[in-house]
mmCIF file of C-alpha atoms and ligand atoms in Angstrom:
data_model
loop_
_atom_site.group_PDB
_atom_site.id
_atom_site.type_symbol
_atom_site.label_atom_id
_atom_site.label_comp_id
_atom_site.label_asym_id
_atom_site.label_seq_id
_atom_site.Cartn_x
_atom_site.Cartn_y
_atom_site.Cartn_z
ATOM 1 C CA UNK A 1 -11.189 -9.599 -10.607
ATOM 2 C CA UNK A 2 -10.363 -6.126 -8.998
ATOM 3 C CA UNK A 3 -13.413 -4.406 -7.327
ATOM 4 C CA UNK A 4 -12.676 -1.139 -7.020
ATOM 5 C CA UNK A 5 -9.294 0.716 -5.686
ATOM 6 C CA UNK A 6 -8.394 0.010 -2.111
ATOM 7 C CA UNK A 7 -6.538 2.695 -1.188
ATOM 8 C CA UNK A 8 -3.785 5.263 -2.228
ATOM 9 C CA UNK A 9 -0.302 4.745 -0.461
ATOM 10 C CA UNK A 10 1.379 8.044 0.426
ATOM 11 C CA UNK A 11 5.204 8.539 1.669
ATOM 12 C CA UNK A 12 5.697 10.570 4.449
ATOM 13 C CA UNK A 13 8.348 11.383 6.980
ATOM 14 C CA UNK A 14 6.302 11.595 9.871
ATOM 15 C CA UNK A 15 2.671 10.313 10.337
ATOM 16 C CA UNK A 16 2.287 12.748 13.046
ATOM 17 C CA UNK A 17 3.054 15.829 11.302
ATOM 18 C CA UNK A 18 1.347 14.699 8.180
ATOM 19 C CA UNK A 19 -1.900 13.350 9.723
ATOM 20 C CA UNK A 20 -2.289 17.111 10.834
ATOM 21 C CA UNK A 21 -3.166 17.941 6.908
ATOM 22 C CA UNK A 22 -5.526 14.715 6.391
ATOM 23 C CA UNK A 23 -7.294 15.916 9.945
ATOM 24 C CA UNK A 24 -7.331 19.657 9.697
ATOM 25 C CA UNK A 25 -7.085 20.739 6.336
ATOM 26 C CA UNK A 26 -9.098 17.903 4.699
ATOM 27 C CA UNK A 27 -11.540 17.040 7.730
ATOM 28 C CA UNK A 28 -10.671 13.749 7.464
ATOM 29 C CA UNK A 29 -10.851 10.875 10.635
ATOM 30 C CA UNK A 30 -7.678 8.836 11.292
ATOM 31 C CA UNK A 31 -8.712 4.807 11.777
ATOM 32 C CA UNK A 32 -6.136 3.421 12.705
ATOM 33 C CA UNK A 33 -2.104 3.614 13.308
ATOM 34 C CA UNK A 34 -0.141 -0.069 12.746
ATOM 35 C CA UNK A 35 3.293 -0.692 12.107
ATOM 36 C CA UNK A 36 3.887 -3.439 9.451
ATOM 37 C CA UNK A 37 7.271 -5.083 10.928
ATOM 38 C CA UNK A 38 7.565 -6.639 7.283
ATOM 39 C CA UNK A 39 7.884 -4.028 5.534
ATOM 40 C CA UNK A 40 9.982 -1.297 8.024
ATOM 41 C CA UNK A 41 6.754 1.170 8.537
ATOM 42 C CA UNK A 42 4.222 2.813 10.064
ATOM 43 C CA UNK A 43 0.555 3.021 8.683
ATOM 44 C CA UNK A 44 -2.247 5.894 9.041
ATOM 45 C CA UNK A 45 -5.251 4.936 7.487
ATOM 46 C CA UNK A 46 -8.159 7.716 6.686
ATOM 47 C CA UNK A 47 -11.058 6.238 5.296
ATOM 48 C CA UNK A 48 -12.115 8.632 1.774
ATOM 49 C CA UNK A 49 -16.058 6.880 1.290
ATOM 50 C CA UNK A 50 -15.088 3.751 -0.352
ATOM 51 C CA UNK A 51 -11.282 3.924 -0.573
ATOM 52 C CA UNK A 52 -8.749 4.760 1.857
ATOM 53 C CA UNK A 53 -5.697 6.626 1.954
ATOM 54 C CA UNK A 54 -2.354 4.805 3.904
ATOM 55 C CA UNK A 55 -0.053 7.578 5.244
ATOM 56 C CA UNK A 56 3.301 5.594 5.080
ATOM 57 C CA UNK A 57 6.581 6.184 7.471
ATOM 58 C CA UNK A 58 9.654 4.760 7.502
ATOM 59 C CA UNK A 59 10.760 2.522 10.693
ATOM 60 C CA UNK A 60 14.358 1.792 9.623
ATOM 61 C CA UNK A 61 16.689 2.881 6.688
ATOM 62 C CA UNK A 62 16.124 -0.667 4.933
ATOM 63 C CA UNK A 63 12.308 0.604 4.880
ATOM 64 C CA UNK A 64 11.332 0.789 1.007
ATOM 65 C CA UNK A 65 10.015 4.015 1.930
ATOM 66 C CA UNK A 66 13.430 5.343 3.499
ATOM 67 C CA UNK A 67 14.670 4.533 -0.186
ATOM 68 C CA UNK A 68 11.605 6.113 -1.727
ATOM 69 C CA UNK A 69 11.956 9.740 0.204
ATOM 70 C CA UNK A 70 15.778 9.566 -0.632
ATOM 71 C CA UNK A 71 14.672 9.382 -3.930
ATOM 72 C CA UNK A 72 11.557 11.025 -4.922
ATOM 73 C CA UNK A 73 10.527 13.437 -1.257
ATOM 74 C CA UNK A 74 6.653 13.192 -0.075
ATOM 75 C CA UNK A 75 4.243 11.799 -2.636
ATOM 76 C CA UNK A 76 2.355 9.381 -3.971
ATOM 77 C CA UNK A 77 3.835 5.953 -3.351
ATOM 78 C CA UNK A 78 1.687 3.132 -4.651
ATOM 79 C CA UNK A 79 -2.259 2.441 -5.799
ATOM 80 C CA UNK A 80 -3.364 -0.159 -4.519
ATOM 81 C CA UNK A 81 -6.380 -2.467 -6.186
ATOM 82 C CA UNK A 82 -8.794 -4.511 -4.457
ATOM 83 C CA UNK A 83 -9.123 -7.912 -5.743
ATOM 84 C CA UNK A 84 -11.491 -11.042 -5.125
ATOM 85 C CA UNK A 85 -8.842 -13.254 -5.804
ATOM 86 C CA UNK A 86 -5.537 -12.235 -5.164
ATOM 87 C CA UNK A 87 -3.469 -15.617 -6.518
ATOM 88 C CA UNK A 88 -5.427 -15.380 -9.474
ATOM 89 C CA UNK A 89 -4.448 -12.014 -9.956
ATOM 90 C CA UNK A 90 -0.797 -12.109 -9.551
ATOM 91 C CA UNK A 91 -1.033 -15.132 -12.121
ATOM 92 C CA UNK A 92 -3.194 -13.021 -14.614
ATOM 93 C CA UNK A 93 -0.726 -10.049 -14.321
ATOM 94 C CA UNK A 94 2.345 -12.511 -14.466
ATOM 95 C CA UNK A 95 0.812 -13.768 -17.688
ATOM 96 C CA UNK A 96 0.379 -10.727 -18.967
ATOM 97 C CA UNK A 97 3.831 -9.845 -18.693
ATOM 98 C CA UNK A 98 4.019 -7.543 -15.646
ATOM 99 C CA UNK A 99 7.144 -7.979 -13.358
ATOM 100 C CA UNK A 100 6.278 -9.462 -9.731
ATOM 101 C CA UNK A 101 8.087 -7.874 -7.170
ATOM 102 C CA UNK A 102 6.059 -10.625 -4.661
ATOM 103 C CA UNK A 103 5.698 -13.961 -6.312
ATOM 104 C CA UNK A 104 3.194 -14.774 -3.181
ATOM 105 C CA UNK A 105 1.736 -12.439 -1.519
ATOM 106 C CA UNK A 106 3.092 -11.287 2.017
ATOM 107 C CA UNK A 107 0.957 -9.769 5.403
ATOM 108 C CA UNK A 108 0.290 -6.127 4.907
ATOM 109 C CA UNK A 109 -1.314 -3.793 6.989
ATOM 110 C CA UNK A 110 -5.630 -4.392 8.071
ATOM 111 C CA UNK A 111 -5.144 -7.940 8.312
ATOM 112 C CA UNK A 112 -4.885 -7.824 4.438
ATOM 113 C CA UNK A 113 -2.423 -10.399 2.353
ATOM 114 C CA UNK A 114 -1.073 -7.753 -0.156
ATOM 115 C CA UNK A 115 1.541 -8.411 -3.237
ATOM 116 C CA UNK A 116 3.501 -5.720 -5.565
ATOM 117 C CA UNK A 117 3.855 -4.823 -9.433
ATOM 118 C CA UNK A 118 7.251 -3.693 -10.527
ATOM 119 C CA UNK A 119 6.878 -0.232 -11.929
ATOM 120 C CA UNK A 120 9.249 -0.576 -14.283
ATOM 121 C CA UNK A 121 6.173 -3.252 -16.000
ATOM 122 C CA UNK A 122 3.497 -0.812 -15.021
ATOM 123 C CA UNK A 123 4.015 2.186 -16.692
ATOM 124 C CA UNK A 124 5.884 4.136 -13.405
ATOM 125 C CA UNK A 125 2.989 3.244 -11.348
ATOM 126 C CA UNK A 126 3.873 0.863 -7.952
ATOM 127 C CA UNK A 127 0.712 -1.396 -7.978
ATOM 128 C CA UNK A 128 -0.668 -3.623 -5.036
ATOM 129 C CA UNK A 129 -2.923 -5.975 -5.416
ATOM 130 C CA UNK A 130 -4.858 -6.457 -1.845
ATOM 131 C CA UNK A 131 -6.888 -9.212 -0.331
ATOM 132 C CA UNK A 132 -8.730 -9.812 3.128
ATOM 133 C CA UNK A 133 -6.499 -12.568 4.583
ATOM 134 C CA UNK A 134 -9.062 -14.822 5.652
ATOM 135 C CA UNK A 135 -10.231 -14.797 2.253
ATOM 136 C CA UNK A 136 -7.132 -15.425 -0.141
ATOM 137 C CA UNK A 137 -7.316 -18.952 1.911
ATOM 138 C CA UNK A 138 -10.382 -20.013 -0.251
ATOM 139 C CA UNK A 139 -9.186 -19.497 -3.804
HETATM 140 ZN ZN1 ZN B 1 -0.752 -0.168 0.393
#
């Protein structure tokens, strides 16, 4: 089941210049920087109440993002949902007819095991699906 949305992934060229907005403009705290080797970036998370939003910069020109701001500039990148049981989920979307771009779900960034909808199956919207790591163990 999803419990509420996680966070809101956001491409950026550079976490340091675009942090600046999030801190000064919005008044919002930075928790934590972390590069995710897996998937060629660098994370900025701001917690918004609840949900979060995940500044995301490119480490290498293989990085998804890279591709992204070739494509589309700065923006909105992905939503990501929380779920209580992330296998389940994939399976229920799968089932549904949404294409996987993970079939199981790979390390993301907070110690979270995180797993992708194809846009192209969710009406031009990325999609995660995110899960505490220890957690996805149990289901
Ligand atoms: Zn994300």
């Amino acid at each position: 089941m999803i419990t509420k949305i996680d966070h809101l992934g956001i491409a950026v060229r550079s976490l340091e210049e675009s942090r600046a907005y999030y801190e000064t403009v919005l008044g919002l705290t930075c928790e934590h920087v972390e590069e995710v080797p897996s998937q060629h970036v660098r994370t900025a998370f701001f917690s918004v109440g609840e949900t979060h939003v995940e500044l995301l910069e490119p480490t290498s020109p293989e990085s998804p993002i890279a591709k992204f701001l070739e494509k589309n500039g700065e923006g909105i990148h992905h939503v990501a949902f929380a779920t209580d049981n992330l296998p389940g989920q994939l399976r229920q979307a799968a089932d549904a007819g949404a294409r996987l771009i993970h079939e199981v779900p790979i390390q993301g960034a907070g110690n979270k095991l995180v797993a992708f909808l194809h846009p192209k199956s969710t009406h031009g919207v990325l999609t995660e699906f995110c899960a505490p790591a220890d957690s996805a163990t149990t289901h």
